[in-house]
Amino acid sequence: NSSSLADYLEVMSKSVFQAGMSWRVVEAKWPDIRQAFQDFEPTAVANFTEEDLDALTNDRRVIRNRRTLEGIVENARLMTELAKRHEDFHNYLRSHGEFEKTGSDLRKQFRFLGNIGAYHFPWVVNKEVPSYEYWCDSRGRTPMTTSH
């Protein structure tokens, strides 16, 4: 598996930022967000202090929702803990055996990772997920089109 913990944290954080926001806005700001979050190096983000969060909340480079910013720091802490506990975050993702259990655990453990994020995150990091159409149908959702 070639994904590093920083890759996982970046993908998850993008899903968190995209929740309830225009994905275009997030995409346009992403290079600056990456820089503000030290390229999503998990240990660095996990060690952000209240002062770091205060600075980010006032940093025009990022989407300045304090709860979201705190959630990303907490997610970094949890991700590093799970990576240690399972000897690798990839092993954590595989530990559930099936997509539904993985998605459920992701939603339960990680902040601001809802249904769509818990589908999008494993899909982006190349984990086995059901087809998007099947996933939407199983939840009574209408698939989003690419025009959004």
Short mmCIF file of N, CA and C in Angstrom, two decimals:
data_model
loop_
_atom_site.label_atom_id
_atom_site.label_comp_id
_atom_site.label_asym_id
_atom_site.label_seq_id
_atom_site.Cartn_x
_atom_site.Cartn_y
_atom_site.Cartn_z
N ASN A 1 0.85 -1.19 0.00
CA ASN A 1 0.00 0.00 0.00
C ASN A 1 0.89 1.24 0.00
N SER A 2 0.65 2.12 -0.97
CA SER A 2 1.54 3.27 -1.12
C SER A 2 1.04 4.53 -0.42
N SER A 3 -0.16 4.48 0.17
CA SER A 3 -0.68 5.67 0.84
C SER A 3 0.01 5.86 2.18
N SER A 4 0.47 7.07 2.40
CA SER A 4 1.07 7.40 3.69
C SER A 4 -0.02 7.93 4.61
N LEU A 5 0.28 8.03 5.88
CA LEU A 5 -0.68 8.56 6.83
C LEU A 5 -1.04 10.00 6.47
N ALA A 6 -0.07 10.76 5.95
CA ALA A 6 -0.36 12.14 5.52
C ALA A 6 -1.35 12.14 4.36
N ASP A 7 -1.21 11.18 3.43
CA ASP A 7 -2.17 11.07 2.32
C ASP A 7 -3.57 10.80 2.86
N TYR A 8 -3.67 9.85 3.77
CA TYR A 8 -4.97 9.52 4.36
C TYR A 8 -5.58 10.74 5.05
N LEU A 9 -4.75 11.45 5.84
CA LEU A 9 -5.26 12.61 6.57
C LEU A 9 -5.69 13.71 5.60
N GLU A 10 -4.95 13.91 4.54
CA GLU A 10 -5.32 14.93 3.57
C GLU A 10 -6.65 14.59 2.90
N VAL A 11 -6.81 13.36 2.46
CA VAL A 11 -8.05 12.95 1.79
C VAL A 11 -9.24 13.07 2.76
N MET A 12 -9.06 12.61 3.99
CA MET A 12 -10.14 12.70 4.96
C MET A 12 -10.48 14.16 5.26
N SER A 13 -9.45 14.99 5.40
CA SER A 13 -9.68 16.40 5.70
C SER A 13 -10.41 17.10 4.56
N LYS A 14 -10.08 16.74 3.34
CA LYS A 14 -10.79 17.32 2.20
C LYS A 14 -12.27 16.93 2.26
N SER A 15 -12.56 15.67 2.60
CA SER A 15 -13.94 15.24 2.75
C SER A 15 -14.65 16.04 3.84
N VAL A 16 -13.95 16.30 4.93
CA VAL A 16 -14.52 17.08 6.03
C VAL A 16 -14.82 18.51 5.57
N PHE A 17 -13.86 19.14 4.90
CA PHE A 17 -14.08 20.51 4.42
C PHE A 17 -15.20 20.57 3.40
N GLN A 18 -15.34 19.52 2.57
CA GLN A 18 -16.34 19.53 1.51
C GLN A 18 -17.76 19.32 2.03
N ALA A 19 -17.91 18.81 3.24
CA ALA A 19 -19.24 18.56 3.79
C ALA A 19 -19.99 19.89 3.91
N GLY A 20 -21.07 19.99 3.17
CA GLY A 20 -21.89 21.19 3.24
C GLY A 20 -21.33 22.41 2.54
N MET A 21 -20.27 22.25 1.78
CA MET A 21 -19.66 23.38 1.07
C MET A 21 -19.56 23.06 -0.42
N SER A 22 -19.36 24.07 -1.19
CA SER A 22 -19.10 23.87 -2.61
C SER A 22 -17.74 23.20 -2.76
N TRP A 23 -17.72 22.07 -3.46
CA TRP A 23 -16.45 21.37 -3.66
C TRP A 23 -15.49 22.23 -4.47
N ARG A 24 -16.03 23.10 -5.33
CA ARG A 24 -15.18 24.01 -6.11
C ARG A 24 -14.44 24.99 -5.22
N VAL A 25 -15.13 25.50 -4.20
CA VAL A 25 -14.50 26.44 -3.26
C VAL A 25 -13.36 25.73 -2.53
N VAL A 26 -13.65 24.53 -2.05
CA VAL A 26 -12.63 23.76 -1.33
C VAL A 26 -11.44 23.48 -2.25
N GLU A 27 -11.72 23.07 -3.47
CA GLU A 27 -10.65 22.76 -4.43
C GLU A 27 -9.80 23.99 -4.72
N ALA A 28 -10.43 25.14 -4.88
CA ALA A 28 -9.70 26.38 -5.18
C ALA A 28 -8.79 26.79 -4.02
N LYS A 29 -9.23 26.55 -2.79
CA LYS A 29 -8.45 26.93 -1.61
C LYS A 29 -7.47 25.84 -1.18
N TRP A 30 -7.56 24.64 -1.79
CA TRP A 30 -6.81 23.50 -1.27
C TRP A 30 -5.30 23.72 -1.18
N PRO A 31 -4.63 24.29 -2.16
CA PRO A 31 -3.18 24.49 -2.00
C PRO A 31 -2.84 25.31 -0.74
N ASP A 32 -3.62 26.34 -0.46
CA ASP A 32 -3.37 27.15 0.73
C ASP A 32 -3.73 26.40 2.00
N ILE A 33 -4.81 25.63 1.96
CA ILE A 33 -5.20 24.83 3.12
C ILE A 33 -4.10 23.81 3.43
N ARG A 34 -3.58 23.17 2.38
CA ARG A 34 -2.48 22.20 2.55
C ARG A 34 -1.28 22.85 3.24
N GLN A 35 -0.95 24.04 2.78
CA GLN A 35 0.19 24.76 3.37
C GLN A 35 -0.09 25.10 4.83
N ALA A 36 -1.28 25.60 5.13
CA ALA A 36 -1.63 25.97 6.50
C ALA A 36 -1.62 24.76 7.43
N PHE A 37 -1.94 23.60 6.89
CA PHE A 37 -1.94 22.37 7.68
C PHE A 37 -0.66 21.56 7.51
N GLN A 38 0.43 22.24 7.17
CA GLN A 38 1.76 21.63 7.08
C GLN A 38 1.74 20.34 6.26
N ASP A 39 1.12 20.40 5.09
CA ASP A 39 1.00 19.27 4.17
C ASP A 39 0.34 18.05 4.81
N PHE A 40 -0.46 18.31 5.84
CA PHE A 40 -1.20 17.26 6.54
C PHE A 40 -0.29 16.19 7.15
N GLU A 41 0.89 16.60 7.56
CA GLU A 41 1.78 15.69 8.27
C GLU A 41 1.07 15.39 9.60
N PRO A 42 0.66 14.14 9.81
CA PRO A 42 -0.24 13.80 10.93
C PRO A 42 0.27 14.20 12.31
N THR A 43 1.53 13.97 12.60
CA THR A 43 2.05 14.31 13.92
C THR A 43 2.01 15.82 14.14
N ALA A 44 2.37 16.58 13.11
CA ALA A 44 2.34 18.04 13.22
C ALA A 44 0.92 18.53 13.48
N VAL A 45 -0.06 18.02 12.71
CA VAL A 45 -1.45 18.45 12.87
C VAL A 45 -1.99 17.99 14.23
N ALA A 46 -1.66 16.77 14.63
CA ALA A 46 -2.13 16.25 15.92
C ALA A 46 -1.59 17.09 17.08
N ASN A 47 -0.46 17.73 16.88
CA ASN A 47 0.15 18.54 17.93
C ASN A 47 -0.23 20.02 17.87
N PHE A 48 -1.16 20.39 16.98
CA PHE A 48 -1.62 21.78 16.95
C PHE A 48 -2.19 22.14 18.32
N THR A 49 -1.86 23.34 18.77
CA THR A 49 -2.31 23.84 20.07
C THR A 49 -3.52 24.74 19.89
N GLU A 50 -4.09 25.17 21.00
CA GLU A 50 -5.19 26.15 20.94
C GLU A 50 -4.73 27.42 20.22
N GLU A 51 -3.49 27.81 20.45
CA GLU A 51 -2.95 29.00 19.77
C GLU A 51 -2.86 28.78 18.27
N ASP A 52 -2.45 27.57 17.85
CA ASP A 52 -2.41 27.24 16.42
C ASP A 52 -3.82 27.31 15.83
N LEU A 53 -4.80 26.78 16.56
CA LEU A 53 -6.18 26.82 16.09
C LEU A 53 -6.71 28.25 16.02
N ASP A 54 -6.32 29.08 17.00
CA ASP A 54 -6.70 30.50 16.96
C ASP A 54 -6.15 31.15 15.70
N ALA A 55 -4.89 30.85 15.39
CA ALA A 55 -4.25 31.44 14.20
C ALA A 55 -4.96 30.95 12.93
N LEU A 56 -5.29 29.65 12.86
CA LEU A 56 -5.98 29.12 11.69
C LEU A 56 -7.37 29.74 11.53
N THR A 57 -8.04 29.96 12.66
CA THR A 57 -9.38 30.54 12.62
C THR A 57 -9.35 31.95 12.03
N ASN A 58 -8.20 32.60 12.09
CA ASN A 58 -8.05 33.94 11.54
C ASN A 58 -7.27 33.97 10.23
N ASP A 59 -6.92 32.81 9.72
CA ASP A 59 -6.09 32.70 8.52
C ASP A 59 -6.99 32.65 7.28
N ARG A 60 -6.92 33.67 6.44
CA ARG A 60 -7.79 33.76 5.26
C ARG A 60 -7.50 32.68 4.22
N ARG A 61 -6.38 31.96 4.37
CA ARG A 61 -6.07 30.89 3.41
C ARG A 61 -6.98 29.68 3.58
N VAL A 62 -7.56 29.53 4.76
CA VAL A 62 -8.36 28.34 5.04
C VAL A 62 -9.84 28.69 5.18
N ILE A 63 -10.67 27.67 5.18
CA ILE A 63 -12.09 27.83 5.48
C ILE A 63 -12.16 27.90 7.00
N ARG A 64 -12.53 29.06 7.52
CA ARG A 64 -12.30 29.37 8.93
C ARG A 64 -13.46 29.00 9.84
N ASN A 65 -13.87 27.76 9.79
CA ASN A 65 -14.89 27.26 10.69
C ASN A 65 -14.15 26.57 11.85
N ARG A 66 -14.20 27.18 13.03
CA ARG A 66 -13.42 26.69 14.17
C ARG A 66 -13.73 25.23 14.49
N ARG A 67 -15.00 24.85 14.48
CA ARG A 67 -15.36 23.46 14.80
C ARG A 67 -14.76 22.50 13.78
N THR A 68 -14.78 22.87 12.51
CA THR A 68 -14.18 22.02 11.48
C THR A 68 -12.68 21.91 11.68
N LEU A 69 -12.03 23.03 11.95
CA LEU A 69 -10.58 23.03 12.17
C LEU A 69 -10.22 22.16 13.37
N GLU A 70 -10.98 22.28 14.45
CA GLU A 70 -10.74 21.44 15.63
C GLU A 70 -10.97 19.97 15.28
N GLY A 71 -11.98 19.70 14.48
CA GLY A 71 -12.27 18.32 14.08
C GLY A 71 -11.13 17.70 13.30
N ILE A 72 -10.50 18.47 12.43
CA ILE A 72 -9.38 17.95 11.64
C ILE A 72 -8.20 17.62 12.56
N VAL A 73 -7.95 18.46 13.55
CA VAL A 73 -6.88 18.18 14.50
C VAL A 73 -7.21 16.92 15.30
N GLU A 74 -8.45 16.80 15.76
CA GLU A 74 -8.85 15.60 16.50
C GLU A 74 -8.78 14.36 15.61
N ASN A 75 -9.16 14.49 14.35
CA ASN A 75 -9.06 13.36 13.43
C ASN A 75 -7.61 12.95 13.23
N ALA A 76 -6.70 13.92 13.17
CA ALA A 76 -5.27 13.59 13.04
C ALA A 76 -4.79 12.81 14.26
N ARG A 77 -5.25 13.22 15.44
CA ARG A 77 -4.87 12.51 16.67
C ARG A 77 -5.39 11.07 16.65
N LEU A 78 -6.65 10.90 16.25
CA LEU A 78 -7.24 9.57 16.20
C LEU A 78 -6.57 8.72 15.13
N MET A 79 -6.31 9.31 13.98
CA MET A 79 -5.69 8.56 12.89
C MET A 79 -4.30 8.05 13.30
N THR A 80 -3.51 8.88 13.97
CA THR A 80 -2.18 8.43 14.40
C THR A 80 -2.31 7.34 15.46
N GLU A 81 -3.30 7.47 16.34
CA GLU A 81 -3.53 6.44 17.36
C GLU A 81 -3.94 5.11 16.72
N LEU A 82 -4.87 5.17 15.76
CA LEU A 82 -5.30 3.94 15.08
C LEU A 82 -4.18 3.32 14.27
N ALA A 83 -3.34 4.15 13.66
CA ALA A 83 -2.20 3.63 12.89
C ALA A 83 -1.24 2.89 13.81
N LYS A 84 -1.03 3.42 15.02
CA LYS A 84 -0.15 2.73 15.98
C LYS A 84 -0.79 1.44 16.46
N ARG A 85 -2.07 1.51 16.82
CA ARG A 85 -2.78 0.35 17.36
C ARG A 85 -2.85 -0.79 16.34
N HIS A 86 -2.99 -0.47 15.06
CA HIS A 86 -3.12 -1.48 14.01
C HIS A 86 -1.84 -1.66 13.20
N GLU A 87 -0.76 -1.03 13.64
CA GLU A 87 0.56 -1.07 12.99
C GLU A 87 0.59 -0.35 11.65
N ASP A 88 -0.57 0.17 11.21
CA ASP A 88 -0.66 0.94 9.97
C ASP A 88 -2.12 1.32 9.79
N PHE A 89 -2.40 2.51 9.27
CA PHE A 89 -3.78 2.93 9.09
C PHE A 89 -4.48 2.06 8.05
N HIS A 90 -3.74 1.61 7.07
CA HIS A 90 -4.28 0.71 6.06
C HIS A 90 -4.85 -0.55 6.73
N ASN A 91 -4.14 -1.06 7.73
CA ASN A 91 -4.62 -2.24 8.46
C ASN A 91 -5.91 -1.94 9.21
N TYR A 92 -6.01 -0.73 9.77
CA TYR A 92 -7.26 -0.33 10.42
C TYR A 92 -8.41 -0.38 9.42
N LEU A 93 -8.21 0.21 8.24
CA LEU A 93 -9.27 0.23 7.23
C LEU A 93 -9.69 -1.18 6.81
N ARG A 94 -8.74 -2.10 6.79
CA ARG A 94 -9.03 -3.49 6.40
C ARG A 94 -9.60 -4.31 7.55
N SER A 95 -9.48 -3.84 8.78
CA SER A 95 -9.83 -4.63 9.96
C SER A 95 -11.32 -4.94 10.07
N HIS A 96 -12.16 -4.22 9.37
CA HIS A 96 -13.60 -4.42 9.48
C HIS A 96 -14.12 -5.49 8.53
N GLY A 97 -13.34 -5.79 7.49
CA GLY A 97 -13.70 -6.85 6.58
C GLY A 97 -14.66 -6.48 5.46
N GLU A 98 -15.50 -5.49 5.67
CA GLU A 98 -16.45 -5.11 4.63
C GLU A 98 -16.73 -3.61 4.68
N PHE A 99 -17.16 -3.08 3.55
CA PHE A 99 -17.38 -1.65 3.42
C PHE A 99 -18.35 -1.10 4.46
N GLU A 100 -19.50 -1.75 4.65
CA GLU A 100 -20.52 -1.19 5.55
C GLU A 100 -19.98 -1.03 6.97
N LYS A 101 -19.21 -2.00 7.44
CA LYS A 101 -18.65 -1.91 8.80
C LYS A 101 -17.57 -0.84 8.86
N THR A 102 -16.76 -0.74 7.82
CA THR A 102 -15.73 0.29 7.77
C THR A 102 -16.38 1.67 7.78
N GLY A 103 -17.36 1.87 6.90
CA GLY A 103 -18.04 3.17 6.83
C GLY A 103 -18.70 3.55 8.14
N SER A 104 -19.33 2.59 8.77
CA SER A 104 -19.99 2.84 10.05
C SER A 104 -18.97 3.26 11.11
N ASP A 105 -17.83 2.57 11.15
CA ASP A 105 -16.81 2.89 12.14
C ASP A 105 -16.18 4.26 11.85
N LEU A 106 -15.95 4.56 10.58
CA LEU A 106 -15.40 5.87 10.22
C LEU A 106 -16.34 6.98 10.70
N ARG A 107 -17.64 6.83 10.43
CA ARG A 107 -18.62 7.85 10.85
C ARG A 107 -18.65 7.99 12.37
N LYS A 108 -18.55 6.86 13.06
CA LYS A 108 -18.63 6.87 14.52
C LYS A 108 -17.39 7.52 15.15
N GLN A 109 -16.22 7.22 14.61
CA GLN A 109 -14.97 7.64 15.26
C GLN A 109 -14.47 9.02 14.84
N PHE A 110 -14.64 9.36 13.56
CA PHE A 110 -14.03 10.59 13.05
C PHE A 110 -15.04 11.72 13.00
N ARG A 111 -14.59 12.91 13.39
CA ARG A 111 -15.46 14.07 13.41
C ARG A 111 -15.76 14.56 12.00
N PHE A 112 -17.01 14.96 11.80
CA PHE A 112 -17.49 15.58 10.57
C PHE A 112 -17.33 14.70 9.34
N LEU A 113 -17.35 13.41 9.55
CA LEU A 113 -17.31 12.48 8.42
C LEU A 113 -18.67 11.78 8.39
N GLY A 114 -19.56 12.32 7.58
CA GLY A 114 -20.91 11.78 7.48
C GLY A 114 -21.00 10.67 6.47
N ASN A 115 -22.22 10.37 6.03
CA ASN A 115 -22.43 9.28 5.09
C ASN A 115 -21.62 9.44 3.81
N ILE A 116 -21.70 10.62 3.22
CA ILE A 116 -20.99 10.83 1.95
C ILE A 116 -19.48 10.77 2.18
N GLY A 117 -18.99 11.39 3.22
CA GLY A 117 -17.56 11.35 3.52
C GLY A 117 -17.06 9.94 3.80
N ALA A 118 -17.89 9.14 4.48
CA ALA A 118 -17.50 7.77 4.80
C ALA A 118 -17.55 6.86 3.57
N TYR A 119 -18.18 7.32 2.51
CA TYR A 119 -18.12 6.62 1.22
C TYR A 119 -16.96 7.18 0.39
N HIS A 120 -16.87 8.50 0.34
CA HIS A 120 -15.89 9.19 -0.50
C HIS A 120 -14.45 8.88 -0.06
N PHE A 121 -14.20 8.92 1.25
CA PHE A 121 -12.85 8.70 1.76
C PHE A 121 -12.28 7.34 1.34
N PRO A 122 -12.96 6.21 1.62
CA PRO A 122 -12.39 4.92 1.19
C PRO A 122 -12.25 4.83 -0.34
N TRP A 123 -13.20 5.41 -1.05
CA TRP A 123 -13.15 5.37 -2.52
C TRP A 123 -11.90 6.08 -3.02
N VAL A 124 -11.61 7.27 -2.49
CA VAL A 124 -10.45 8.03 -2.95
C VAL A 124 -9.14 7.31 -2.63
N VAL A 125 -9.08 6.62 -1.49
CA VAL A 125 -7.84 5.92 -1.11
C VAL A 125 -7.81 4.48 -1.62
N ASN A 126 -8.64 4.21 -2.63
CA ASN A 126 -8.63 2.93 -3.35
C ASN A 126 -8.98 1.72 -2.50
N LYS A 127 -9.90 1.90 -1.58
CA LYS A 127 -10.43 0.75 -0.84
C LYS A 127 -11.68 0.27 -1.56
N GLU A 128 -12.02 -0.97 -1.35
CA GLU A 128 -13.18 -1.53 -2.03
C GLU A 128 -14.46 -0.90 -1.49
N VAL A 129 -15.24 -0.33 -2.38
CA VAL A 129 -16.53 0.25 -2.04
C VAL A 129 -17.55 -0.23 -3.08
N PRO A 130 -18.84 -0.25 -2.71
CA PRO A 130 -19.84 -0.59 -3.72
C PRO A 130 -19.91 0.51 -4.78
N SER A 131 -20.56 0.23 -5.89
CA SER A 131 -20.71 1.27 -6.90
C SER A 131 -21.46 2.43 -6.28
N TYR A 132 -21.18 3.62 -6.75
CA TYR A 132 -21.84 4.82 -6.23
C TYR A 132 -23.36 4.71 -6.40
N GLU A 133 -23.80 4.22 -7.54
CA GLU A 133 -25.23 4.09 -7.80
C GLU A 133 -25.87 3.12 -6.81
N TYR A 134 -25.23 1.97 -6.56
CA TYR A 134 -25.74 1.01 -5.59
C TYR A 134 -25.78 1.62 -4.20
N TRP A 135 -24.69 2.30 -3.82
CA TRP A 135 -24.61 2.92 -2.50
C TRP A 135 -25.74 3.93 -2.32
N CYS A 136 -25.96 4.79 -3.32
CA CYS A 136 -27.05 5.78 -3.24
C CYS A 136 -28.40 5.08 -3.13
N ASP A 137 -28.62 4.08 -3.98
CA ASP A 137 -29.89 3.37 -3.99
C ASP A 137 -30.15 2.69 -2.64
N SER A 138 -29.13 2.13 -2.04
CA SER A 138 -29.29 1.43 -0.76
C SER A 138 -29.63 2.38 0.38
N ARG A 139 -29.43 3.68 0.15
CA ARG A 139 -29.72 4.69 1.17
C ARG A 139 -30.86 5.62 0.76
N GLY A 140 -31.51 5.30 -0.36
CA GLY A 140 -32.61 6.13 -0.83
C GLY A 140 -32.17 7.52 -1.25
N ARG A 141 -30.93 7.62 -1.73
CA ARG A 141 -30.38 8.91 -2.15
C ARG A 141 -30.40 9.01 -3.66
N THR A 142 -30.47 10.22 -4.16
CA THR A 142 -30.33 10.47 -5.58
C THR A 142 -28.86 10.74 -5.85
N PRO A 143 -28.24 10.02 -6.78
CA PRO A 143 -26.82 10.28 -7.07
C PRO A 143 -26.60 11.73 -7.52
N MET A 144 -25.50 12.32 -7.02
CA MET A 144 -25.12 13.66 -7.46
C MET A 144 -24.54 13.54 -8.86
N THR A 145 -24.77 14.55 -9.66
CA THR A 145 -24.18 14.56 -10.98
C THR A 145 -22.86 15.31 -10.91
N THR A 146 -22.04 15.14 -11.91
CA THR A 146 -20.73 15.80 -11.92
C THR A 146 -20.83 17.28 -12.20
N SER A 147 -22.03 17.78 -12.49
CA SER A 147 -22.18 19.20 -12.77
C SER A 147 -22.21 20.06 -11.51
N HIS A 148 -22.22 19.45 -10.33
CA HIS A 148 -22.28 20.22 -9.08
C HIS A 148 -20.97 20.90 -8.78
#
